Every structure is written in C-alpha cells, then in structure tokens.
Amino acid sequence: FLRDRTVLHGEVARTTRLEIQRPGLGYIQLIRRGERWMIQQPVTACADTARVAAMLDALYGLKVEKFVWDRAEEVPEGNPKAGADVRAGDLNPDEAMARITVWVGDDQVGRELLLGKAAPDAPDLIYARPRSIDSTYLVKKRVLDVFSAGINELRDRKVFSIAAGDVRYVALQK
C-alpha cells in the first residue's frame, strides 16, 4: 500500500538525453540542445520535439501495476508460483524487448529501464525492471508501442526550423 508506484522519476523539461534500444528497430540516441531535441544516432537530424516529449511523458507516467519480486524478499518455500514469477521476471539486458535510458539534469550516468515479455496470466502487462534496483514489476504493455517508433517517425518534418516571428523578410527566386 505504501510503496511508490512510479517506475522512473524524472521531468520532461529536465531530461537531457534519451536512448532507446529495441530488437529489430536498433539503437536511437536523442539529445536536448536548448529547447530542441536532436537525433544523434543512427543519423544526425532534428527530432520532432513534441513526439519526444510524449515519449518522456509516457515513461515518467508509467506506474507499477503489480510488484512481482524484490531481491530483499525471500521466496516462500512451497510456493512454486512465486519462484516462477521470479524466473519469468528476471530481465537481463540481452533478453529485453526494450532498453530505455534517460539522463535527467546533471546525471553522469543514465537511468535504464528494461522492458520484457508479457506476463503469462495477464497479456496486457509486461515485466519491467529499473536496472539500478533489484525489483521486478508488471506495467502496462502499451508502453512498448510508445517506444516502437522508427528513426523516420522521430524526425522533425519542418523544412525550416525557424520561428515565424524571427523572419524579417523572404526572398523568392525563380
């Protein structure tokens, strides 16, 4: 009852870097430069700032639906279900469906979240584990959809990245 259900703490406005790794989609690194987001890898390009903000909102709004396992807790003997939950939820970086890392403020080391497979008895929930702590949770599976965007969906579609109020004159040439 008293546990905080927030998976990752952070603020969109203070986030300076976001890395996403998904099998089949590869690795994407985004960094904040001032008020703008830039794609740093696999290409260098302007990112759709609203899309990146929506991804971060989803990440920071992600809540624990069920606490599955904590290393501090002993698995009760004679409870095979508890042992099965521990094994199924034991995420490692190579088996994760997604690895998401964020840097907030002056963080020197990012905060990594591993997202895994669906829970056998709840297909709308997936296993999740912040890499820095020994706890496994179940979270809503739809978070994977938020981070399934490819590099082209994250690109800024504007031809000119200048505010209309900053334009002093326009010259048209045939």
mmCIF file of N, CA, C and O in Angstrom, residues 66-170:
data_model
loop_
_atom_site.group_PDB
_atom_site.id
_atom_site.type_symbol
_atom_site.label_atom_id
_atom_site.label_comp_id
_atom_site.label_asym_id
_atom_site.label_seq_id
_atom_site.Cartn_x
_atom_site.Cartn_y
_atom_site.Cartn_z
ATOM 1 N N LYS A 66 1.722 -4.166 -10.670
ATOM 2 C CA LYS A 66 1.885 -5.215 -9.661
ATOM 3 C C LYS A 66 3.374 -5.344 -9.348
ATOM 4 O O LYS A 66 4.201 -5.337 -10.250
ATOM 5 N N PHE A 67 3.696 -5.446 -8.069
ATOM 6 C CA PHE A 67 5.062 -5.716 -7.639
ATOM 7 C C PHE A 67 5.249 -7.225 -7.693
ATOM 8 O O PHE A 67 4.552 -7.967 -7.001
ATOM 9 N N VAL A 68 6.180 -7.683 -8.518
ATOM 10 C CA VAL A 68 6.365 -9.115 -8.713
ATOM 11 C C VAL A 68 7.411 -9.677 -7.776
ATOM 12 O O VAL A 68 7.207 -10.707 -7.138
ATOM 13 N N TRP A 69 8.564 -8.996 -7.687
ATOM 14 C CA TRP A 69 9.669 -9.562 -6.929
ATOM 15 C C TRP A 69 10.633 -8.474 -6.502
ATOM 16 O O TRP A 69 10.910 -7.547 -7.254
ATOM 17 N N ASP A 70 11.152 -8.622 -5.284
ATOM 18 C CA ASP A 70 12.211 -7.773 -4.755
ATOM 19 C C ASP A 70 13.278 -8.694 -4.192
ATOM 20 O O ASP A 70 12.967 -9.646 -3.477
ATOM 21 N N ARG A 71 14.532 -8.404 -4.482
ATOM 22 C CA ARG A 71 15.609 -9.267 -4.002
ATOM 23 C C ARG A 71 15.594 -9.366 -2.476
ATOM 24 O O ARG A 71 15.924 -10.389 -1.913
ATOM 25 N N ALA A 72 15.191 -8.323 -1.803
ATOM 26 C CA ALA A 72 15.186 -8.326 -0.338
ATOM 27 C C ALA A 72 14.182 -9.323 0.230
ATOM 28 O O ALA A 72 14.323 -9.787 1.347
ATOM 29 N N GLU A 73 13.164 -9.652 -0.586
ATOM 30 C CA GLU A 73 12.144 -10.583 -0.096
ATOM 31 C C GLU A 73 12.574 -12.020 -0.358
ATOM 32 O O GLU A 73 13.142 -12.328 -1.399
ATOM 33 N N GLU A 74 12.300 -12.885 0.565
ATOM 34 C CA GLU A 74 12.571 -14.306 0.382
ATOM 35 C C GLU A 74 11.401 -14.918 -0.375
ATOM 36 O O GLU A 74 10.251 -14.552 -0.151
ATOM 37 N N VAL A 75 11.703 -15.849 -1.267
ATOM 38 C CA VAL A 75 10.641 -16.593 -1.941
ATOM 39 C C VAL A 75 10.165 -17.668 -0.972
ATOM 40 O O VAL A 75 10.961 -18.494 -0.525
ATOM 41 N N PRO A 76 8.896 -17.639 -0.613
ATOM 42 C CA PRO A 76 8.406 -18.617 0.360
ATOM 43 C C PRO A 76 8.539 -20.039 -0.178
ATOM 44 O O PRO A 76 8.233 -20.301 -1.330
ATOM 45 N N GLU A 77 9.023 -20.935 0.688
ATOM 46 C CA GLU A 77 9.138 -22.336 0.282
ATOM 47 C C GLU A 77 7.744 -22.897 0.097
ATOM 48 O O GLU A 77 6.807 -22.526 0.788
ATOM 49 N N GLY A 78 7.626 -23.792 -0.879
ATOM 50 C CA GLY A 78 6.331 -24.400 -1.143
ATOM 51 C C GLY A 78 5.420 -23.518 -1.966
ATOM 52 O O GLY A 78 4.258 -23.836 -2.144
ATOM 53 N N ASN A 79 5.924 -22.384 -2.474
ATOM 54 C CA ASN A 79 5.106 -21.514 -3.323
ATOM 55 C C ASN A 79 5.732 -21.478 -4.716
ATOM 56 O O ASN A 79 6.510 -20.594 -5.031
ATOM 57 N N PRO A 80 5.424 -22.473 -5.567
ATOM 58 C CA PRO A 80 6.058 -22.536 -6.886
ATOM 59 C C PRO A 80 5.713 -21.337 -7.758
ATOM 60 O O PRO A 80 6.494 -20.940 -8.604
ATOM 61 N N LYS A 81 4.553 -20.728 -7.549
ATOM 62 C CA LYS A 81 4.182 -19.566 -8.361
ATOM 63 C C LYS A 81 5.148 -18.407 -8.113
ATOM 64 O O LYS A 81 5.548 -17.718 -9.037
ATOM 65 N N ALA A 82 5.544 -18.188 -6.872
ATOM 66 C CA ALA A 82 6.492 -17.114 -6.565
ATOM 67 C C ALA A 82 7.803 -17.348 -7.283
ATOM 68 O O ALA A 82 8.379 -16.441 -7.876
ATOM 69 N N GLY A 83 8.292 -18.583 -7.284
ATOM 70 C CA GLY A 83 9.524 -18.903 -7.985
ATOM 71 C C GLY A 83 9.390 -18.694 -9.479
ATOM 72 O O GLY A 83 10.300 -18.210 -10.141
ATOM 73 N N ALA A 84 8.238 -19.048 -10.047
ATOM 74 C CA ALA A 84 8.013 -18.859 -11.483
ATOM 75 C C ALA A 84 8.014 -17.377 -11.825
ATOM 76 O O ALA A 84 8.568 -16.965 -12.841
ATOM 77 N N ASP A 85 7.392 -16.561 -10.969
ATOM 78 C CA ASP A 85 7.390 -15.116 -11.212
ATOM 79 C C ASP A 85 8.798 -14.552 -11.205
ATOM 80 O O ASP A 85 9.150 -13.725 -12.017
ATOM 81 N N VAL A 86 9.619 -15.027 -10.293
ATOM 82 C CA VAL A 86 10.992 -14.540 -10.207
ATOM 83 C C VAL A 86 11.746 -14.891 -11.481
ATOM 84 O O VAL A 86 12.420 -14.071 -12.072
ATOM 85 N N ARG A 87 11.629 -16.146 -11.945
ATOM 86 C CA ARG A 87 12.352 -16.566 -13.149
ATOM 87 C C ARG A 87 11.844 -15.827 -14.374
ATOM 88 O O ARG A 87 12.620 -15.372 -15.198
ATOM 89 N N ALA A 88 10.529 -15.696 -14.524
ATOM 90 C CA ALA A 88 9.965 -15.040 -15.707
ATOM 91 C C ALA A 88 10.295 -13.556 -15.713
ATOM 92 O O ALA A 88 10.501 -12.968 -16.769
ATOM 93 N N GLY A 89 10.356 -12.956 -14.543
ATOM 94 C CA GLY A 89 10.602 -11.530 -14.480
ATOM 95 C C GLY A 89 12.061 -11.154 -14.397
ATOM 96 O O GLY A 89 12.399 -9.987 -14.357
ATOM 97 N N ASP A 90 12.939 -12.133 -14.354
ATOM 98 C CA ASP A 90 14.362 -11.837 -14.220
ATOM 99 C C ASP A 90 14.907 -11.323 -15.546
ATOM 100 O O ASP A 90 15.470 -12.064 -16.333
ATOM 101 N N LEU A 91 14.703 -10.065 -15.803
ATOM 102 C CA LEU A 91 15.110 -9.444 -17.055
ATOM 103 C C LEU A 91 16.613 -9.246 -17.096
ATOM 104 O O LEU A 91 17.206 -8.783 -16.142
ATOM 105 N N ASN A 92 17.203 -9.558 -18.221
ATOM 106 C CA ASN A 92 18.587 -9.168 -18.414
ATOM 107 C C ASN A 92 18.645 -8.367 -19.713
ATOM 108 O O ASN A 92 17.783 -8.523 -20.577
ATOM 109 N N PRO A 93 19.605 -7.475 -19.853
ATOM 110 C CA PRO A 93 19.628 -6.558 -20.996
ATOM 111 C C PRO A 93 19.569 -7.228 -22.368
ATOM 112 O O PRO A 93 18.978 -6.694 -23.290
ATOM 113 N N ASP A 94 20.144 -8.417 -22.492
ATOM 114 C CA ASP A 94 20.154 -9.087 -23.793
ATOM 115 C C ASP A 94 18.805 -9.682 -24.176
ATOM 116 O O ASP A 94 18.558 -9.956 -25.344
ATOM 117 N N GLU A 95 17.938 -9.920 -23.209
ATOM 118 C CA GLU A 95 16.638 -10.524 -23.477
ATOM 119 C C GLU A 95 15.495 -9.509 -23.469
ATOM 120 O O GLU A 95 14.354 -9.867 -23.732
ATOM 121 N N ALA A 96 15.784 -8.279 -23.162
ATOM 122 C CA ALA A 96 14.737 -7.265 -23.024
ATOM 123 C C ALA A 96 14.080 -6.943 -24.363
ATOM 124 O O ALA A 96 14.735 -6.917 -25.401
ATOM 125 N N MET A 97 12.785 -6.672 -24.327
ATOM 126 C CA MET A 97 12.050 -6.215 -25.510
ATOM 127 C C MET A 97 12.396 -4.764 -25.817
ATOM 128 O O MET A 97 12.272 -4.321 -26.947
ATOM 129 N N ALA A 98 12.805 -4.032 -24.791
ATOM 130 C CA ALA A 98 13.251 -2.642 -24.964
ATOM 131 C C ALA A 98 14.159 -2.275 -23.798
ATOM 132 O O ALA A 98 13.944 -2.718 -22.667
ATOM 133 N N ARG A 99 15.167 -1.469 -24.120
ATOM 134 C CA ARG A 99 16.043 -0.875 -23.103
ATOM 135 C C ARG A 99 15.963 0.618 -23.306
ATOM 136 O O ARG A 99 16.310 1.130 -24.373
ATOM 137 N N ILE A 100 15.481 1.320 -22.300
ATOM 138 C CA ILE A 100 15.304 2.761 -22.391
ATOM 139 C C ILE A 100 16.149 3.396 -21.298
ATOM 140 O O ILE A 100 16.038 3.017 -20.129
ATOM 141 N N THR A 101 16.976 4.356 -21.697
ATOM 142 C CA THR A 101 17.842 5.030 -20.738
ATOM 143 C C THR A 101 17.618 6.526 -20.843
ATOM 144 O O THR A 101 17.570 7.064 -21.953
ATOM 145 N N VAL A 102 17.466 7.195 -19.705
ATOM 146 C CA VAL A 102 17.276 8.650 -19.674
ATOM 147 C C VAL A 102 18.311 9.289 -18.759
ATOM 148 O O VAL A 102 18.742 8.695 -17.782
ATOM 149 N N TRP A 103 18.696 10.498 -19.126
ATOM 150 C CA TRP A 103 19.566 11.326 -18.297
ATOM 151 C C TRP A 103 18.752 12.548 -17.914
ATOM 152 O O TRP A 103 18.190 13.223 -18.793
ATOM 153 N N VAL A 104 18.681 12.827 -16.620
ATOM 154 C CA VAL A 104 17.909 13.963 -16.117
ATOM 155 C C VAL A 104 18.870 14.925 -15.435
ATOM 156 O O VAL A 104 19.695 14.516 -14.616
ATOM 157 N N GLY A 105 18.757 16.209 -15.790
ATOM 158 C CA GLY A 105 19.603 17.224 -15.165
ATOM 159 C C GLY A 105 21.063 16.972 -15.430
ATOM 160 O O GLY A 105 21.481 16.747 -16.563
ATOM 161 N N ASP A 106 21.845 16.961 -14.367
ATOM 162 C CA ASP A 106 23.296 16.777 -14.485
ATOM 163 C C ASP A 106 23.729 15.334 -14.295
ATOM 164 O O ASP A 106 24.892 15.080 -13.972
ATOM 165 N N ASP A 107 22.814 14.371 -14.498
ATOM 166 C CA ASP A 107 23.171 12.965 -14.344
ATOM 167 C C ASP A 107 24.398 12.631 -15.180
ATOM 168 O O ASP A 107 24.455 12.964 -16.370
ATOM 169 N N GLN A 108 25.378 11.981 -14.566
ATOM 170 C CA GLN A 108 26.543 11.495 -15.296
ATOM 171 C C GLN A 108 26.280 10.097 -15.863
ATOM 172 O O GLN A 108 26.862 9.703 -16.858
ATOM 173 N N VAL A 109 25.406 9.368 -15.187
ATOM 174 C CA VAL A 109 25.033 8.022 -15.603
ATOM 175 C C VAL A 109 23.530 8.005 -15.824
ATOM 176 O O VAL A 109 22.770 8.530 -15.012
ATOM 177 N N GLY A 110 23.108 7.397 -16.910
ATOM 178 C CA GLY A 110 21.679 7.342 -17.211
ATOM 179 C C GLY A 110 20.936 6.353 -16.342
ATOM 180 O O GLY A 110 21.521 5.456 -15.740
ATOM 181 N N ARG A 111 19.631 6.522 -16.311
ATOM 182 C CA ARG A 111 18.746 5.614 -15.577
ATOM 183 C C ARG A 111 18.112 4.681 -16.605
ATOM 184 O O ARG A 111 17.350 5.127 -17.461
ATOM 185 N N GLU A 112 18.429 3.408 -16.505
ATOM 186 C CA GLU A 112 17.979 2.441 -17.508
ATOM 187 C C GLU A 112 16.777 1.657 -17.021
ATOM 188 O O GLU A 112 16.725 1.222 -15.866
ATOM 189 N N LEU A 113 15.823 1.458 -17.928
ATOM 190 C CA LEU A 113 14.642 0.647 -17.656
ATOM 191 C C LEU A 113 14.604 -0.474 -18.677
ATOM 192 O O LEU A 113 14.699 -0.224 -19.886
ATOM 193 N N LEU A 114 14.485 -1.697 -18.194
ATOM 194 C CA LEU A 114 14.366 -2.862 -19.063
ATOM 195 C C LEU A 114 12.903 -3.271 -19.122
ATOM 196 O O LEU A 114 12.249 -3.402 -18.083
ATOM 197 N N LEU A 115 12.394 -3.451 -20.331
ATOM 198 C CA LEU A 115 11.020 -3.894 -20.535
ATOM 199 C C LEU A 115 11.065 -5.275 -21.171
ATOM 200 O O LEU A 115 11.780 -5.481 -22.155
ATOM 201 N N GLY A 116 10.303 -6.206 -20.620
ATOM 202 C CA GLY A 116 10.379 -7.593 -21.063
ATOM 203 C C GLY A 116 9.101 -8.120 -21.661
ATOM 204 O O GLY A 116 8.260 -7.383 -22.160
ATOM 205 N N LYS A 117 8.969 -9.421 -21.543
ATOM 206 C CA LYS A 117 7.849 -10.115 -22.171
ATOM 207 C C LYS A 117 6.572 -9.978 -21.352
ATOM 208 O O LYS A 117 6.591 -9.520 -20.214
ATOM 209 N N ALA A 118 5.484 -10.400 -21.970
ATOM 210 C CA ALA A 118 4.177 -10.323 -21.317
ATOM 211 C C ALA A 118 4.081 -11.337 -20.189
ATOM 212 O O ALA A 118 4.678 -12.418 -20.244
ATOM 213 N N ALA A 119 3.325 -10.974 -19.183
ATOM 214 C CA ALA A 119 3.064 -11.883 -18.069
ATOM 215 C C ALA A 119 2.146 -13.005 -18.561
ATOM 216 O O ALA A 119 1.204 -12.741 -19.311
ATOM 217 N N PRO A 120 2.402 -14.240 -18.168
ATOM 218 C CA PRO A 120 1.597 -15.348 -18.683
ATOM 219 C C PRO A 120 0.112 -15.262 -18.325
ATOM 220 O O PRO A 120 -0.731 -15.657 -19.113
ATOM 221 N N ASP A 121 -0.212 -14.732 -17.160
ATOM 222 C CA ASP A 121 -1.612 -14.666 -16.745
ATOM 223 C C ASP A 121 -2.252 -13.304 -16.985
ATOM 224 O O ASP A 121 -3.412 -13.100 -16.648
ATOM 225 N N ALA A 122 -1.507 -12.363 -17.581
ATOM 226 C CA ALA A 122 -2.042 -11.023 -17.862
ATOM 227 C C ALA A 122 -1.367 -10.483 -19.130
ATOM 228 O O ALA A 122 -0.366 -9.787 -19.046
ATOM 229 N N PRO A 123 -1.888 -10.818 -20.311
ATOM 230 C CA PRO A 123 -1.224 -10.445 -21.563
ATOM 231 C C PRO A 123 -1.134 -8.938 -21.821
ATOM 232 O O PRO A 123 -0.341 -8.519 -22.654
ATOM 233 N N ASP A 124 -1.904 -8.132 -21.094
ATOM 234 C CA ASP A 124 -1.822 -6.675 -21.275
ATOM 235 C C ASP A 124 -0.752 -6.047 -20.371
ATOM 236 O O ASP A 124 -0.544 -4.838 -20.398
ATOM 237 N N LEU A 125 -0.050 -6.886 -19.603
ATOM 238 C CA LEU A 125 1.018 -6.419 -18.722
ATOM 239 C C LEU A 125 2.342 -7.061 -19.130
ATOM 240 O O LEU A 125 2.371 -8.209 -19.571
ATOM 241 N N ILE A 126 3.437 -6.306 -18.965
ATOM 242 C CA ILE A 126 4.776 -6.825 -19.249
ATOM 243 C C ILE A 126 5.658 -6.634 -18.023
ATOM 244 O O ILE A 126 5.385 -5.799 -17.169
ATOM 245 N N TYR A 127 6.721 -7.415 -17.985
ATOM 246 C CA TYR A 127 7.687 -7.277 -16.910
ATOM 247 C C TYR A 127 8.557 -6.053 -17.158
ATOM 248 O O TYR A 127 8.892 -5.735 -18.302
ATOM 249 N N ALA A 128 8.928 -5.368 -16.086
ATOM 250 C CA ALA A 128 9.799 -4.195 -16.174
ATOM 251 C C ALA A 128 10.725 -4.191 -14.975
ATOM 252 O O ALA A 128 10.348 -4.630 -13.883
ATOM 253 N N ARG A 129 11.956 -3.706 -15.219
ATOM 254 C CA ARG A 129 12.915 -3.621 -14.121
ATOM 255 C C ARG A 129 13.848 -2.454 -14.345
ATOM 256 O O ARG A 129 14.542 -2.395 -15.353
ATOM 257 N N PRO A 130 13.849 -1.491 -13.420
ATOM 258 C CA PRO A 130 14.888 -0.460 -13.465
ATOM 259 C C PRO A 130 16.215 -1.152 -13.187
ATOM 260 O O PRO A 130 16.324 -1.943 -12.253
ATOM 261 N N ARG A 131 17.197 -0.882 -14.002
ATOM 262 C CA ARG A 131 18.468 -1.611 -13.905
ATOM 263 C C ARG A 131 19.200 -1.321 -12.594
ATOM 264 O O ARG A 131 19.976 -2.140 -12.127
ATOM 265 N N SER A 132 18.937 -0.186 -11.985
ATOM 266 C CA SER A 132 19.684 0.207 -10.787
ATOM 267 C C SER A 132 19.185 -0.455 -9.507
ATOM 268 O O SER A 132 19.842 -0.365 -8.478
ATOM 269 N N ILE A 133 18.020 -1.100 -9.552
ATOM 270 C CA ILE A 133 17.496 -1.731 -8.340
ATOM 271 C C ILE A 133 17.077 -3.163 -8.639
ATOM 272 O O ILE A 133 16.785 -3.508 -9.781
ATOM 273 N N ASP A 134 17.057 -3.982 -7.613
ATOM 274 C CA ASP A 134 16.692 -5.389 -7.776
ATOM 275 C C ASP A 134 15.220 -5.599 -7.463
ATOM 276 O O ASP A 134 14.866 -6.206 -6.457
ATOM 277 N N SER A 135 14.378 -5.068 -8.336
ATOM 278 C CA SER A 135 12.936 -5.264 -8.219
ATOM 279 C C SER A 135 12.374 -5.488 -9.610
ATOM 280 O O SER A 135 12.868 -4.913 -10.576
ATOM 281 N N THR A 136 11.366 -6.320 -9.697
ATOM 282 C CA THR A 136 10.689 -6.566 -10.963
ATOM 283 C C THR A 136 9.221 -6.229 -10.774
ATOM 284 O O THR A 136 8.622 -6.586 -9.760
ATOM 285 N N TYR A 137 8.668 -5.549 -11.780
ATOM 286 C CA TYR A 137 7.277 -5.100 -11.726
ATOM 287 C C TYR A 137 6.529 -5.598 -12.948
ATOM 288 O O TYR A 137 7.120 -6.031 -13.922
ATOM 289 N N LEU A 138 5.220 -5.432 -12.897
ATOM 290 C CA LEU A 138 4.391 -5.558 -14.089
ATOM 291 C C LEU A 138 3.861 -4.168 -14.395
ATOM 292 O O LEU A 138 3.408 -3.446 -13.500
ATOM 293 N N VAL A 139 3.952 -3.772 -15.684
ATOM 294 C CA VAL A 139 3.467 -2.475 -16.148
ATOM 295 C C VAL A 139 2.608 -2.700 -17.388
ATOM 296 O O VAL A 139 2.625 -3.780 -17.980
ATOM 297 N N LYS A 140 1.871 -1.679 -17.795
ATOM 298 C CA LYS A 140 1.018 -1.774 -18.981
ATOM 299 C C LYS A 140 1.865 -2.014 -20.233
ATOM 300 O O LYS A 140 2.861 -1.330 -20.467
ATOM 301 N N LYS A 141 1.443 -2.960 -21.044
ATOM 302 C CA LYS A 141 2.171 -3.344 -22.248
ATOM 303 C C LYS A 141 2.214 -2.216 -23.285
ATOM 304 O O LYS A 141 3.142 -2.140 -24.081
ATOM 305 N N ARG A 142 1.254 -1.317 -23.273
ATOM 306 C CA ARG A 142 1.181 -0.268 -24.290
ATOM 307 C C ARG A 142 2.397 0.670 -24.279
ATOM 308 O O ARG A 142 2.621 1.381 -25.237
ATOM 309 N N VAL A 143 3.196 0.647 -23.221
ATOM 310 C CA VAL A 143 4.404 1.470 -23.196
ATOM 311 C C VAL A 143 5.363 1.039 -24.309
ATOM 312 O O VAL A 143 6.096 1.858 -24.854
ATOM 313 N N LEU A 144 5.329 -0.236 -24.685
ATOM 314 C CA LEU A 144 6.173 -0.693 -25.792
ATOM 315 C C LEU A 144 5.784 -0.023 -27.106
ATOM 316 O O LEU A 144 6.640 0.267 -27.937
ATOM 317 N N ASP A 145 4.483 0.223 -27.290
ATOM 318 C CA ASP A 145 4.020 0.898 -28.513
ATOM 319 C C ASP A 145 4.591 2.305 -28.619
ATOM 320 O O ASP A 145 4.930 2.767 -29.704
ATOM 321 N N VAL A 146 4.684 2.991 -27.488
ATOM 322 C CA VAL A 146 5.209 4.359 -27.475
ATOM 323 C C VAL A 146 6.652 4.378 -27.960
ATOM 324 O O VAL A 146 7.073 5.294 -28.661
ATOM 325 N N PHE A 147 7.406 3.333 -27.616
ATOM 326 C CA PHE A 147 8.818 3.282 -27.972
ATOM 327 C C PHE A 147 9.095 2.397 -29.190
ATOM 328 O O PHE A 147 10.208 1.952 -29.393
ATOM 329 N N SER A 148 8.076 2.174 -30.020
ATOM 330 C CA SER A 148 8.267 1.376 -31.231
ATOM 331 C C SER A 148 8.494 2.239 -32.464
ATOM 332 O O SER A 148 8.631 1.720 -33.560
ATOM 333 N N ALA A 149 8.542 3.546 -32.293
ATOM 334 C CA ALA A 149 8.755 4.448 -33.432
ATOM 335 C C ALA A 149 10.146 4.247 -34.016
ATOM 336 O O ALA A 149 11.126 4.141 -33.281
ATOM 337 N N GLY A 150 10.201 4.194 -35.334
ATOM 338 C CA GLY A 150 11.474 4.115 -36.021
ATOM 339 C C GLY A 150 12.092 5.493 -36.156
ATOM 340 O O GLY A 150 11.487 6.514 -35.794
ATOM 341 N N ILE A 151 13.272 5.530 -36.703
ATOM 342 C CA ILE A 151 14.000 6.789 -36.824
ATOM 343 C C ILE A 151 13.239 7.814 -37.668
ATOM 344 O O ILE A 151 13.231 9.002 -37.353
ATOM 345 N N ASN A 152 12.574 7.380 -38.727
ATOM 346 C CA ASN A 152 11.864 8.328 -39.582
ATOM 347 C C ASN A 152 10.642 8.940 -38.906
ATOM 348 O O ASN A 152 10.290 10.083 -39.183
ATOM 349 N N GLU A 153 9.998 8.193 -38.013
ATOM 350 C CA GLU A 153 8.858 8.756 -37.276
ATOM 351 C C GLU A 153 9.301 9.782 -36.239
ATOM 352 O O GLU A 153 8.505 10.611 -35.818
ATOM 353 N N LEU A 154 10.550 9.731 -35.838
ATOM 354 C CA LEU A 154 11.052 10.671 -34.833
ATOM 355 C C LEU A 154 11.643 11.942 -35.435
ATOM 356 O O LEU A 154 11.947 12.882 -34.718
ATOM 357 N N ARG A 155 11.794 11.978 -36.736
ATOM 358 C CA ARG A 155 12.375 13.166 -37.386
ATOM 359 C C ARG A 155 11.399 14.322 -37.402
ATOM 360 O O ARG A 155 10.193 14.133 -37.555
ATOM 361 N N ASP A 156 11.942 15.518 -37.289
ATOM 362 C CA ASP A 156 11.153 16.741 -37.399
ATOM 363 C C ASP A 156 10.780 16.918 -38.866
ATOM 364 O O ASP A 156 11.636 16.823 -39.744
ATOM 365 N N ARG A 157 9.527 17.174 -39.155
ATOM 366 C CA ARG A 157 9.041 17.299 -40.528
ATOM 367 C C ARG A 157 9.162 18.712 -41.096
ATOM 368 O O ARG A 157 8.905 18.932 -42.266
ATOM 369 N N LYS A 158 9.563 19.661 -40.273
ATOM 370 C CA LYS A 158 9.678 21.038 -40.753
ATOM 371 C C LYS A 158 10.864 21.170 -41.709
ATOM 372 O O LYS A 158 11.948 20.672 -41.437
ATOM 373 N N VAL A 159 10.631 21.894 -42.809
ATOM 374 C CA VAL A 159 11.705 22.150 -43.767
ATOM 375 C C VAL A 159 12.658 23.190 -43.198
ATOM 376 O O VAL A 159 13.874 23.050 -43.259
ATOM 377 N N PHE A 160 12.095 24.248 -42.623
ATOM 378 C CA PHE A 160 12.889 25.299 -41.997
ATOM 379 C C PHE A 160 12.597 25.289 -40.508
ATOM 380 O O PHE A 160 11.449 25.399 -40.107
ATOM 381 N N SER A 161 13.634 25.174 -39.715
ATOM 382 C CA SER A 161 13.413 25.160 -38.269
ATOM 383 C C SER A 161 13.677 26.554 -37.707
ATOM 384 O O SER A 161 14.618 26.777 -36.960
ATOM 385 N N ILE A 162 12.816 27.475 -38.088
ATOM 386 C CA ILE A 162 12.915 28.855 -37.615
ATOM 387 C C ILE A 162 11.506 29.319 -37.234
ATOM 388 O O ILE A 162 10.530 28.967 -37.896
ATOM 389 N N ALA A 163 11.423 30.069 -36.168
ATOM 390 C CA ALA A 163 10.115 30.567 -35.717
ATOM 391 C C ALA A 163 9.635 31.662 -36.660
ATOM 392 O O ALA A 163 10.426 32.489 -37.133
ATOM 393 N N ALA A 164 8.348 31.676 -36.959
ATOM 394 C CA ALA A 164 7.784 32.662 -37.883
ATOM 395 C C ALA A 164 8.070 34.096 -37.430
ATOM 396 O O ALA A 164 8.315 34.976 -38.250
ATOM 397 N N GLY A 165 8.070 34.338 -36.133
ATOM 398 C CA GLY A 165 8.332 35.680 -35.612
ATOM 399 C C GLY A 165 9.760 36.149 -35.826
ATOM 400 O O GLY A 165 10.052 37.341 -35.755
ATOM 401 N N ASP A 166 10.662 35.216 -36.099
ATOM 402 C CA ASP A 166 12.065 35.561 -36.325
ATOM 403 C C ASP A 166 12.364 35.927 -37.781
ATOM 404 O O ASP A 166 13.441 36.415 -38.096
ATOM 405 N N VAL A 167 11.406 35.718 -38.680
ATOM 406 C CA VAL A 167 11.612 36.015 -40.105
ATOM 407 C C VAL A 167 11.433 37.506 -40.333
ATOM 408 O O VAL A 167 10.407 38.078 -39.975
ATOM 409 N N ARG A 168 12.433 38.146 -40.937
ATOM 410 C CA ARG A 168 12.355 39.586 -41.229
ATOM 411 C C ARG A 168 11.959 39.847 -42.670
ATOM 412 O O ARG A 168 11.286 40.800 -42.971
ATOM 413 N N TYR A 169 12.412 39.013 -43.566
ATOM 414 C CA TYR A 169 11.990 39.142 -44.962
ATOM 415 C C TYR A 169 12.167 37.809 -45.653
ATOM 416 O O TYR A 169 12.876 36.926 -45.184
ATOM 417 N N VAL A 170 11.479 37.660 -46.772
ATOM 418 C CA VAL A 170 11.549 36.444 -47.567
ATOM 419 C C VAL A 170 11.895 36.850 -48.987
ATOM 420 O O VAL A 170 11.309 37.784 -49.536
#
